[in-house]
């Protein structure tokens, strides 16, 4: 009898632990699919000074690559 109760507890814990993941992934799929269809992919570049990644159209071009701000671009001149 104690093994049956232990098995029931293990099954309930596994069910409880797996339940939030299923709910979150189902919710993200329905919202993510609709919003992703309306968005375009933008190429990302890394700042040559600090390495932070930002969209290429927001980056500043300069000697040696792309920069995230004017101060980093000026540091490489």
mmCIF file of C-alpha atoms in Angstrom:
data_model
loop_
_atom_site.group_PDB
_atom_site.id
_atom_site.type_symbol
_atom_site.label_atom_id
_atom_site.label_comp_id
_atom_site.label_asym_id
_atom_site.label_seq_id
_atom_site.Cartn_x
_atom_site.Cartn_y
_atom_site.Cartn_z
ATOM 1 C CA UNK A 1 0.000 0.000 0.000
ATOM 2 C CA UNK A 2 2.799 2.437 0.843
ATOM 3 C CA UNK A 3 4.370 1.873 -2.594
ATOM 4 C CA UNK A 4 1.076 2.686 -4.265
ATOM 5 C CA UNK A 5 0.823 5.956 -2.323
ATOM 6 C CA UNK A 6 4.467 6.750 -3.129
ATOM 7 C CA UNK A 7 3.843 6.068 -6.821
ATOM 8 C CA UNK A 8 0.778 8.301 -6.743
ATOM 9 C CA UNK A 9 2.781 11.116 -5.121
ATOM 10 C CA UNK A 10 5.569 10.793 -7.719
ATOM 11 C CA UNK A 11 3.058 10.861 -10.581
ATOM 12 C CA UNK A 12 1.317 13.921 -9.133
ATOM 13 C CA UNK A 13 4.633 15.758 -8.666
ATOM 14 C CA UNK A 14 5.691 14.987 -12.235
ATOM 15 C CA UNK A 15 2.305 16.090 -13.556
ATOM 16 C CA UNK A 16 2.451 19.322 -11.532
ATOM 17 C CA UNK A 17 6.027 20.053 -12.675
ATOM 18 C CA UNK A 18 5.201 19.428 -16.343
ATOM 19 C CA UNK A 19 1.925 21.327 -16.400
ATOM 20 C CA UNK A 20 3.298 24.929 -16.385
ATOM 21 C CA UNK A 21 5.676 24.185 -19.249
ATOM 22 C CA UNK A 22 2.854 22.891 -21.424
ATOM 23 C CA UNK A 23 0.659 25.884 -20.612
ATOM 24 C CA UNK A 24 3.453 28.371 -21.305
ATOM 25 C CA UNK A 25 4.512 26.754 -24.559
ATOM 26 C CA UNK A 26 0.917 26.566 -25.792
ATOM 27 C CA UNK A 27 0.373 30.229 -24.925
ATOM 28 C CA UNK A 28 3.606 31.329 -26.561
ATOM 29 C CA UNK A 29 2.854 29.406 -29.726
ATOM 30 C CA UNK A 30 -0.492 31.088 -30.289
ATOM 31 C CA UNK A 31 0.781 34.599 -29.510
ATOM 32 C CA UNK A 32 4.243 34.139 -31.004
ATOM 33 C CA UNK A 33 2.952 32.820 -34.310
ATOM 34 C CA UNK A 34 0.702 35.821 -34.882
ATOM 35 C CA UNK A 35 3.226 38.454 -33.846
ATOM 36 C CA UNK A 36 6.162 36.810 -35.627
ATOM 37 C CA UNK A 37 4.284 36.858 -38.928
ATOM 38 C CA UNK A 38 4.032 40.655 -38.793
ATOM 39 C CA UNK A 39 7.669 41.256 -37.880
ATOM 40 C CA UNK A 40 10.666 41.278 -40.182
ATOM 41 C CA UNK A 41 14.057 39.869 -39.294
ATOM 42 C CA UNK A 42 16.687 42.581 -38.872
ATOM 43 C CA UNK A 43 20.384 41.735 -39.206
ATOM 44 C CA UNK A 44 22.375 42.217 -36.000
ATOM 45 C CA UNK A 45 25.956 43.471 -35.699
ATOM 46 C CA UNK A 46 28.374 43.641 -32.785
ATOM 47 C CA UNK A 47 29.953 46.874 -31.588
ATOM 48 C CA UNK A 48 33.670 46.797 -32.436
ATOM 49 C CA UNK A 49 34.463 48.457 -29.092
ATOM 50 C CA UNK A 50 32.310 46.729 -26.445
ATOM 51 C CA UNK A 51 30.797 43.770 -28.311
ATOM 52 C CA UNK A 52 27.145 44.580 -27.629
ATOM 53 C CA UNK A 53 24.800 43.374 -30.394
ATOM 54 C CA UNK A 54 22.338 45.781 -31.975
ATOM 55 C CA UNK A 55 20.328 46.006 -35.202
ATOM 56 C CA UNK A 56 22.501 46.971 -38.158
ATOM 57 C CA UNK A 57 20.245 49.882 -39.110
ATOM 58 C CA UNK A 58 20.713 51.396 -35.612
ATOM 59 C CA UNK A 59 24.504 50.932 -35.543
ATOM 60 C CA UNK A 60 26.989 53.672 -36.384
ATOM 61 C CA UNK A 61 29.531 52.787 -39.062
ATOM 62 C CA UNK A 62 33.121 53.777 -38.615
ATOM 63 C CA UNK A 63 36.708 52.624 -39.005
ATOM 64 C CA UNK A 64 36.939 48.983 -38.082
ATOM 65 C CA UNK A 65 33.244 48.140 -38.168
ATOM 66 C CA UNK A 66 30.006 49.072 -36.445
ATOM 67 C CA UNK A 67 29.578 50.881 -33.122
ATOM 68 C CA UNK A 68 26.724 51.171 -30.636
ATOM 69 C CA UNK A 69 27.290 54.853 -29.788
ATOM 70 C CA UNK A 70 29.240 57.905 -30.888
ATOM 71 C CA UNK A 71 31.675 57.609 -27.955
ATOM 72 C CA UNK A 72 32.756 54.129 -29.027
ATOM 73 C CA UNK A 73 33.116 55.221 -32.648
ATOM 74 C CA UNK A 74 35.228 58.213 -31.567
ATOM 75 C CA UNK A 75 37.453 55.957 -29.450
ATOM 76 C CA UNK A 76 38.553 54.110 -32.599
ATOM 77 C CA UNK A 77 39.372 57.170 -34.724
#
